[in-house]
DNA sequence: ATGAACTTGTGAATTTCTTCACAAGTTATC
DNA sequence: GATAACTTGTGAAGAAATTCACAAGTTCAT
């Protein structure tokens, strides 16, 4: 199978969100044009993105909202539940642990870790904070799919190394540090400072 | 001036972070190769990115770390301080307000707004939460450059409309909703669900 | 001075991504 | 069942981003 571009995957994720919206409003079918208008893209782009995976529409009519949503969930791997652990129970880690929007989308937060003895044992949103040291054993016992890193930038690399060693193959990194991991591990970074700097650039050179 | 790609700006932001790191460690000059290794890119990419703005290096030697950092700050518009307001003093809004990493990079949080009367008047990290209604007047009085939206997705569009009307021309959106704004307004979105779905895709099709 | 070892800056080549444009298929109407 | 009005799926074209490759410049050792 041809390599799928990151930008395509991001758009699929967007399309799915729109489709769920249409589904909720009881709309049965939708055209690539309507889907494109919502996402700030073009109908050709929508059709091309979908064409990598098959043909899901009906000429003259458009796409069945329910059917396309189901296919996108399948493509994105959202038909199963993913086990997520959060490392770093600080401000951002706690906010994430308390956010129920992820569970709704099939990302179940199963554990929260921290290295600070003062935090271990407390709970966040019903989850008892575990000692970081216990991670390798815990993960052996109850495997996790995705690790969310919400630790200071200075600890991010060592925590990532530990997580990779424990066999976890996907990381969502909030620390402003470029992680070095084997290329069998998928990493996505949420870098807010970078987004702000992008806005700064736009305001300066707009 | 030629339009600069978003991907280029993101990389400049990365380079700047590495340079600051090198600066701290007392390293005086650096080659495009070393800079590239850090960011997971290539030396040609680094040089091309920089070439859009001028030539800052010395052949045979590389770049002066301090000088290049200064030029990047200038290019990105980071020589001044930007006034940032946060709208929505919930879990994520509060985490952001309490985070001092932004101020360090020149993004000064000057106000926090919320529509919930129970929250208005309380403070977060020394800032008193203001009523959303007061935003237009407050902004007239003390202009803000960037609005961070940390409100539920259902309110995001109306809040964005209000912010745009108040004259703010840059938005960082945390709500999982595609904002419609005039193209004079810069928008960046932090969409964590999308990142997680990207990881789900990678794990499924890896 | 000279040569060896580096490194930048940049056109050109290549690869990747997006848009165009249209045949082919569907539905609705009369 | 003929016609009009849509819409998909997809090669081909076009645009954009990345990588190549090398002339030109710098430093250092001898
Ligand atoms: N808070 C924000 O709004 C925000 C915004 C952007 C980026 N970030 C980044 O997110 C990360 C966390 O930020 P925060 O504001 O939540 O910080 P924080 O200080 O509130 O929390 C960090 C937590 O990580 C724990 N920790 C430290 N080292 C650890 C280790 N080796 N293993 C496990 N846990 C460890 C600490 O005990 C603490 O509980 C930082 O890298 C920060 O730069 C935060
Ligand atoms: N918390 C997270 O980790 C997280 C992660 C990803 C995305 N998000 C998104 O960020 C946004 C905020 O999430 P949260 O967890 O902080 O929610 P929250 O419910 O804790 O906070 C939302 C806040 O916004 C305020 N608010 C509601 N409507 C408003 C309006 N019209 N104007 C001003 N304020 C208003 C509420 O009073 C509340 O204080 C949501 O869109 C959520 O989907 C949050």
XYZ file of C-alpha atoms (C1' of nucleotides) and ligand atoms in Angstrom:
560
model
C 0.000 0.000 0.000
C 1.172 3.466 -0.940
C 2.444 5.642 1.872
C -0.263 7.986 3.080
C 0.765 11.582 3.725
C 0.391 13.015 7.169
C -1.653 15.869 5.782
C -4.108 13.371 4.331
C -4.529 11.618 7.671
C -5.144 14.926 9.421
C -7.847 15.772 6.926
C -9.488 12.380 7.292
C -9.693 13.087 10.988
C -11.324 16.435 10.236
C -13.787 14.907 7.796
C -14.800 12.371 10.413
C -15.554 15.130 12.885
C -17.771 16.888 10.334
C -19.513 13.657 9.442
C -20.302 12.989 13.083
C -21.766 16.445 13.214
C -23.915 15.799 10.151
C -24.916 12.422 11.580
C -26.120 14.094 14.766
C -28.202 16.511 12.720
C -29.827 13.626 10.900
C -28.328 14.364 7.494
C -28.162 11.178 5.432
C -25.962 12.028 2.479
C -23.356 14.652 1.734
C -21.291 15.705 -1.270
C -17.535 16.173 -1.383
C -18.273 19.854 -1.950
C -20.196 20.250 1.291
C -17.560 18.334 3.203
C -14.833 20.505 1.683
C -16.594 23.767 2.541
C -16.557 22.808 6.227
C -12.895 21.969 6.281
C -11.575 24.864 4.259
C -10.422 22.633 1.445
C -11.654 21.665 -2.021
C -13.935 18.915 -3.229
C -11.161 17.474 -5.395
C -8.961 17.218 -2.330
C -11.656 15.376 -0.393
C -12.194 12.902 -3.212
C -8.479 12.364 -3.713
C -7.941 11.783 0.010
C -10.658 9.150 0.055
C -9.514 7.569 -3.190
C -6.363 6.239 -1.508
C -8.564 3.858 0.457
C -11.306 2.920 -1.984
C -14.430 4.465 -3.426
C -17.147 5.128 -0.942
C -19.516 7.465 -2.754
C -22.321 7.233 -5.282
C -21.961 9.285 -8.453
C -24.657 11.869 -8.774
C -25.585 11.549 -5.126
C -22.613 11.892 -2.835
C -21.637 9.930 0.264
C -23.771 8.210 2.850
C -22.835 10.065 6.029
C -23.110 7.017 8.253
C -21.262 4.765 5.869
C -18.419 7.154 5.185
C -18.020 7.857 8.897
C -17.792 4.125 9.536
C -15.183 3.690 6.808
C -13.114 6.572 8.161
C -13.238 5.111 11.658
C -12.009 1.861 10.194
C -9.230 3.549 8.231
C -8.084 5.571 11.229
C -8.140 2.546 13.475
C -10.883 3.917 15.691
C -13.012 0.805 15.812
C -11.148 -0.399 18.834
C -10.355 1.260 22.115
C -6.814 2.481 22.709
C -5.216 2.341 26.137
C -3.511 5.625 26.981
C -1.190 6.461 29.850
C -0.282 9.962 30.942
C 3.151 10.658 32.344
C 3.512 13.804 34.411
C 0.595 14.733 36.649
C 1.254 18.446 36.603
C -0.948 21.212 35.284
C -1.264 19.967 31.739
C -1.191 16.283 32.635
C -3.993 16.769 35.145
C -6.075 18.778 32.669
C -5.734 15.969 30.150
C -6.561 13.286 32.701
C -9.723 15.138 33.649
C -10.810 15.696 30.079
C -13.443 13.189 29.021
C -13.446 14.114 25.357
C -10.708 11.576 24.627
C -12.555 8.633 26.166
C -15.536 9.561 24.009
C -13.369 9.077 20.958
C -12.028 5.741 22.091
C -8.860 6.836 23.852
C -9.171 5.465 27.348
C -6.831 6.855 29.965
C -5.826 3.876 32.045
C -3.021 5.250 34.188
C -1.242 8.402 35.284
C 2.404 8.394 36.376
C 4.626 10.913 38.103
C 8.097 10.841 39.579
C 7.308 13.188 42.452
C 6.748 11.116 45.639
C 4.461 13.863 46.926
C 2.101 13.272 44.008
C 2.201 9.489 43.886
C -0.835 8.020 45.622
C -3.066 11.037 45.097
C -5.747 10.701 42.506
C -6.778 12.616 39.425
C -10.234 12.010 38.092
C -10.498 8.649 39.786
C -7.059 7.433 38.743
C -4.411 6.938 41.398
C -1.103 8.495 40.384
C 1.551 5.787 40.075
C 5.279 6.014 40.614
C 7.157 6.293 37.358
C 9.434 3.436 38.461
C 6.487 1.079 38.423
C 5.737 1.778 34.775
C 7.678 -1.094 33.167
C 6.000 -3.683 35.387
C 2.557 -2.121 35.133
C 2.736 -1.984 31.365
C 3.784 -5.639 31.243
C 0.712 -6.436 33.284
C -1.719 -4.173 31.455
C -0.348 -3.100 28.071
C -0.760 0.487 26.937
C -0.833 1.685 23.345
C -0.114 5.379 23.642
C 1.935 7.380 26.135
C 1.206 11.062 26.643
C 4.266 12.938 27.877
C 3.434 15.903 30.087
C 6.746 16.208 31.879
C 9.298 19.040 31.861
C 11.367 19.288 28.689
C 14.490 18.289 30.601
C 13.005 14.885 31.493
C 11.185 14.235 28.235
C 13.924 12.249 26.507
C 14.621 9.905 29.412
C 10.921 9.290 29.923
C 10.513 8.617 26.212
C 13.389 6.117 26.336
C 11.724 4.333 29.227
C 8.361 4.252 27.485
C 9.885 2.879 24.294
C 11.768 0.252 26.260
C 8.498 -0.791 27.868
C 7.213 -1.563 24.382
C 4.904 1.374 23.781
C 4.913 2.371 20.120
C 3.130 5.727 20.085
C 3.875 8.937 21.943
C 2.045 12.238 22.194
C 4.578 14.740 23.443
C 3.649 18.027 25.135
C 7.153 18.930 26.209
C 8.973 21.454 24.017
C 11.737 19.004 23.211
C 12.400 17.132 19.974
C 12.364 13.465 20.936
C 14.775 10.964 19.428
C 13.091 7.583 19.097
C 13.500 4.514 16.883
C 11.467 4.856 13.701
C 9.239 2.008 14.753
C 7.737 4.429 17.263
C 5.211 7.053 16.155
C 5.539 10.466 17.739
C 3.253 13.471 17.518
C 4.084 16.685 19.271
C 1.792 19.372 20.571
C 3.989 22.422 20.654
C 2.027 25.436 21.754
C 4.986 27.777 21.787
C 5.552 26.914 18.144
C 1.935 27.716 17.323
C 2.202 31.039 19.097
C 5.380 31.819 17.191
C 3.544 30.973 13.988
C 0.947 33.573 14.940
C 3.688 36.039 15.783
C 5.170 35.513 12.330
C 1.779 35.967 10.696
C 1.107 39.182 12.610
C 4.573 40.502 11.791
C 4.605 39.589 8.105
C 0.893 39.774 7.421
C 8.355 39.063 -0.700
C 7.587 35.484 -1.596
C 4.991 33.730 0.501
C 6.629 31.640 3.179
C 5.275 28.151 3.724
C 3.832 27.244 7.047
C 6.184 24.278 7.291
C 9.140 26.623 6.917
C 7.934 28.855 9.742
C 7.456 25.849 12.011
C 10.989 24.745 11.324
C 12.395 28.216 11.977
C 10.711 28.041 15.340
C 12.374 24.690 15.980
C 15.772 25.949 14.889
C 15.449 28.857 17.270
C 14.790 26.498 20.160
C 17.909 24.486 19.319
C 19.978 27.618 18.960
C 18.879 28.823 22.380
C 19.973 25.481 23.711
C 23.371 25.785 22.062
C 23.653 29.360 23.286
C 23.055 28.196 26.855
C 25.772 25.603 26.474
C 28.193 28.241 25.304
C 28.560 26.990 21.761
C 29.542 29.819 19.452
C 29.062 28.504 15.949
C 27.095 25.700 14.393
C 26.739 24.137 10.967
C 23.512 23.500 9.080
C 24.275 19.821 9.469
C 24.338 19.950 13.241
C 21.170 22.034 13.307
C 19.465 19.580 10.973
C 20.447 16.536 13.015
C 18.646 17.986 16.005
C 15.445 18.677 14.148
C 15.226 15.489 12.156
C 15.682 17.295 8.863
C 18.510 17.792 6.370
C 21.188 20.422 6.104
C 19.923 21.442 2.665
C 16.500 22.044 4.179
C 17.953 24.238 6.881
C 19.919 26.309 4.396
C 16.959 26.626 2.052
C 14.673 27.711 4.888
C 17.112 30.416 5.899
C 17.790 31.479 2.330
C 14.277 32.925 2.020
C 15.306 35.625 4.453
C 18.915 36.320 3.591
C 22.290 34.688 4.127
C 23.407 34.499 7.684
C 26.248 32.012 7.616
C 29.943 31.967 6.814
C 31.128 29.487 4.221
C 33.509 26.949 5.644
C 32.543 27.859 9.192
C 28.805 27.746 9.737
C 26.503 30.102 11.617
C 27.148 32.222 14.647
C 24.688 30.799 17.163
C 23.931 34.150 18.792
C 23.609 35.975 15.499
C 21.378 33.404 13.851
C 19.171 33.228 16.939
C 18.797 36.995 16.838
C 17.903 36.943 13.148
C 15.331 34.212 13.699
C 13.763 36.157 16.552
C 13.544 39.127 14.242
C 12.039 37.084 11.412
C 9.498 35.447 13.699
C 8.534 38.781 15.237
C 9.770 37.814 18.688
C 11.664 40.994 19.389
C 8.593 42.523 20.900
C 6.221 41.324 23.570
C 2.820 40.057 22.503
C -0.263 40.599 24.635
C -2.280 37.420 24.971
C -5.747 36.879 26.386
C -7.200 33.531 27.355
C -10.901 32.908 26.949
C -12.364 30.073 28.979
C -10.960 29.560 32.477
C -11.671 25.826 32.593
C -9.191 23.008 32.948
C -7.112 23.762 29.909
C -7.479 27.549 30.114
C -6.310 27.508 33.730
C -3.350 25.254 32.912
C -2.302 27.681 30.204
C -2.746 30.724 32.435
C -0.533 29.127 35.061
C 2.139 28.119 32.622
C 5.033 30.536 32.677
C 6.818 29.142 29.658
C 4.905 31.462 27.357
C 5.848 34.655 29.177
C 9.469 33.546 28.930
C 9.129 33.512 25.180
C 7.514 36.938 25.015
C 3.870 35.971 25.095
C 2.441 37.829 28.059
C -0.932 36.720 29.329
C -2.733 39.916 30.215
C -6.282 38.749 30.859
C -8.472 35.697 31.344
C -12.172 35.734 30.467
C -15.045 33.381 31.198
C -18.800 33.537 30.718
C -19.601 31.638 33.902
C -20.606 34.146 36.634
C -19.372 31.686 39.243
C -15.864 31.959 37.847
C -15.765 35.693 37.167
C -13.946 37.500 39.964
C -11.834 34.535 41.040
C -8.226 34.603 40.074
C -5.865 32.316 38.224
C -2.179 32.850 38.698
C -2.703 36.426 39.830
C -5.096 37.372 37.063
C -8.705 38.126 37.963
C -11.123 36.321 35.663
C -13.155 38.860 33.709
C -16.662 38.552 32.365
C -16.702 37.769 28.679
C -19.136 40.656 28.108
C -16.483 43.097 29.202
C -14.039 41.935 26.534
C -14.819 44.497 23.817
C -14.365 47.428 26.197
C -11.306 45.980 27.896
C -9.596 45.321 24.580
C -10.313 48.874 23.469
C -8.636 50.066 26.629
C -5.705 47.649 26.568
C -5.257 46.093 23.136
C -4.465 42.386 22.843
C -2.670 40.719 19.965
C -3.567 37.059 20.360
C -6.656 35.363 21.760
C -6.403 31.816 23.060
C -9.736 30.008 22.875
C -10.214 27.399 25.595
C -14.001 27.228 25.530
C -16.310 24.318 24.640
C -16.527 23.585 20.923
C -20.157 24.714 20.867
C -19.184 28.258 21.910
C -15.965 28.518 19.940
C -17.404 30.144 16.823
C -19.365 32.830 18.645
C -16.396 33.653 20.845
C -14.182 33.822 17.750
C -16.641 36.208 16.103
C -16.561 38.424 19.164
C -12.781 38.399 19.310
C -12.474 39.271 15.630
C -15.003 42.069 16.031
C -12.915 43.434 18.882
C -10.030 43.789 16.425
C -7.860 40.867 17.449
C -6.098 39.383 14.447
C -4.654 36.135 15.751
C -6.327 33.177 17.432
C -4.981 30.010 18.990
C -7.873 27.596 19.162
C -8.024 24.613 21.513
C -11.652 23.753 20.836
C -12.220 20.901 18.395
C -14.133 23.101 15.990
C -13.042 24.452 12.623
C -13.345 28.230 12.980
C -14.597 30.416 10.152
C -12.855 33.775 10.235
C -12.000 36.500 7.708
C -8.679 35.804 6.040
C -7.167 38.854 7.651
C -7.195 36.847 10.871
C -4.550 34.203 11.538
C -5.736 31.030 13.210
C -3.756 28.102 14.551
C -5.462 25.130 16.082
C -4.226 22.732 18.694
C -6.279 19.637 18.104
C -5.219 16.898 20.447
C -7.910 14.468 19.318
C -6.548 14.786 15.802
C -3.029 14.021 16.986
C -4.263 10.959 18.840
C -6.107 9.806 15.746
C -2.910 10.272 13.782
C -1.208 7.930 16.236
C -4.108 5.497 15.962
C -3.662 5.497 12.200
C 0.076 4.960 12.521
C -0.406 2.065 14.943
C -3.036 0.508 12.724
C -1.226 0.913 9.432
C 2.347 0.793 10.670
C 51.791 30.365 -0.045
C 49.588 26.008 -0.821
C 46.609 22.252 -0.167
C 43.234 19.864 2.468
C 39.072 19.967 4.821
C 34.925 22.297 5.677
C 30.621 24.723 4.892
C 27.376 27.989 2.762
C 24.051 29.544 -0.769
C 21.458 28.390 -4.598
C 19.921 26.992 -9.317
C 18.312 22.615 -11.094
C 16.342 18.106 -10.534
C 13.294 15.408 -8.174
C 9.598 14.173 -5.381
C 5.360 15.083 -3.244
C 0.993 17.321 -2.951
C -2.902 19.713 -4.971
C -5.953 21.064 -8.530
C -8.037 20.428 -13.055
C -11.082 18.440 -16.044
C -13.912 15.066 -17.747
C -15.857 10.286 -18.561
C -19.005 7.627 -16.179
C -22.736 6.903 -13.273
C -27.072 8.389 -10.518
C -31.454 10.693 -9.683
C -35.435 13.488 -10.763
C -38.758 15.308 -13.903
C -41.783 15.256 -17.497
C -37.328 6.755 -21.829
C -35.259 11.116 -22.806
C -33.312 14.993 -20.816
C -31.352 17.894 -17.329
C -28.876 18.387 -13.252
C -25.751 16.397 -10.141
C -21.676 14.077 -8.332
C -17.960 10.693 -8.062
C -13.359 8.765 -9.199
C -9.156 9.434 -11.390
C -5.488 10.192 -14.825
C -2.993 14.217 -16.183
C -1.352 18.806 -15.343
C 0.306 22.071 -12.379
C 2.224 23.877 -8.131
C 4.889 23.446 -4.154
C 8.265 21.503 -1.252
C 12.409 18.941 -0.762
C 16.758 17.206 -2.113
C 20.829 17.258 -5.035
C 25.049 18.907 -6.360
C 28.470 22.085 -6.904
C 30.778 26.726 -7.326
C 32.465 29.821 -4.102
C 34.280 31.126 0.141
C 36.692 30.221 4.798
C 39.960 28.133 8.044
C 43.849 25.584 9.412
C 48.134 23.085 9.196
C 52.375 22.923 7.162
N 0.875 23.935 31.311
C 0.791 24.336 30.057
O -0.129 25.053 29.696
C 1.815 23.931 29.054
C 1.765 24.508 27.815
C 2.696 24.141 26.853
C 3.634 23.198 27.142
N 3.671 22.636 28.357
C 4.694 21.623 28.617
O 4.117 20.498 29.217
C 5.012 19.943 30.166
C 4.335 19.900 31.518
O 3.961 21.211 31.881
P 3.151 21.507 33.195
O 2.768 22.927 33.149
O 2.094 20.501 33.397
O 4.308 21.340 34.289
P 4.159 20.939 35.812
O 5.425 21.321 36.470
O 2.871 21.431 36.354
O 4.052 19.360 35.746
C 5.113 18.514 35.421
C 4.902 17.211 36.187
O 5.832 16.249 35.741
C 6.373 15.584 36.866
N 7.685 15.075 36.491
C 8.851 15.726 36.419
N 9.828 14.906 35.989
C 9.244 13.718 35.769
C 9.710 12.477 35.323
N 10.998 12.293 34.986
N 8.845 11.466 35.222
C 7.559 11.632 35.544
N 7.050 12.792 35.980
C 7.881 13.821 36.084
C 6.414 16.612 37.945
O 6.426 15.986 39.221
C 5.106 17.366 37.689
O 4.032 16.760 38.359
C 6.240 20.814 30.154
O 7.203 20.246 29.294
C 5.736 22.110 29.574
O 6.746 22.808 28.902
C 2.775 22.992 29.337
N -8.927 19.744 28.980
C -8.249 19.155 28.002
O -7.284 18.431 28.249
C -8.622 19.379 26.574
C -7.988 18.632 25.612
C -8.303 18.833 24.277
C -9.234 19.771 23.946
N -9.846 20.483 24.887
C -10.825 21.485 24.470
O -10.580 22.705 25.127
C -11.797 23.360 25.410
C -11.888 23.613 26.886
O -11.784 22.379 27.579
P -11.745 22.297 29.148
O -11.441 20.889 29.474
O -10.902 23.375 29.713
O -13.280 22.557 29.490
P -13.898 23.174 30.814
O -15.333 22.856 30.797
O -13.059 22.828 31.980
O -13.716 24.734 30.599
C -14.422 25.493 29.672
C -14.566 26.874 30.254
O -15.122 27.745 29.278
C -16.123 28.519 29.894
N -17.056 28.933 28.860
C -18.078 28.241 28.316
N -18.669 28.950 27.349
C -18.017 30.129 27.285
C -18.167 31.278 26.507
N -19.090 31.357 25.562
N -17.313 32.300 26.709
C -16.348 32.207 27.636
N -16.164 31.148 28.417
C -17.000 30.127 28.235
C -16.721 27.645 30.947
O -17.345 28.452 31.952
C -15.481 26.922 31.463
O -14.864 27.641 32.492
C -12.896 22.439 24.910
O -13.274 22.862 23.622
C -12.220 21.105 24.853
O -12.803 20.290 23.863
C -9.551 20.308 26.209
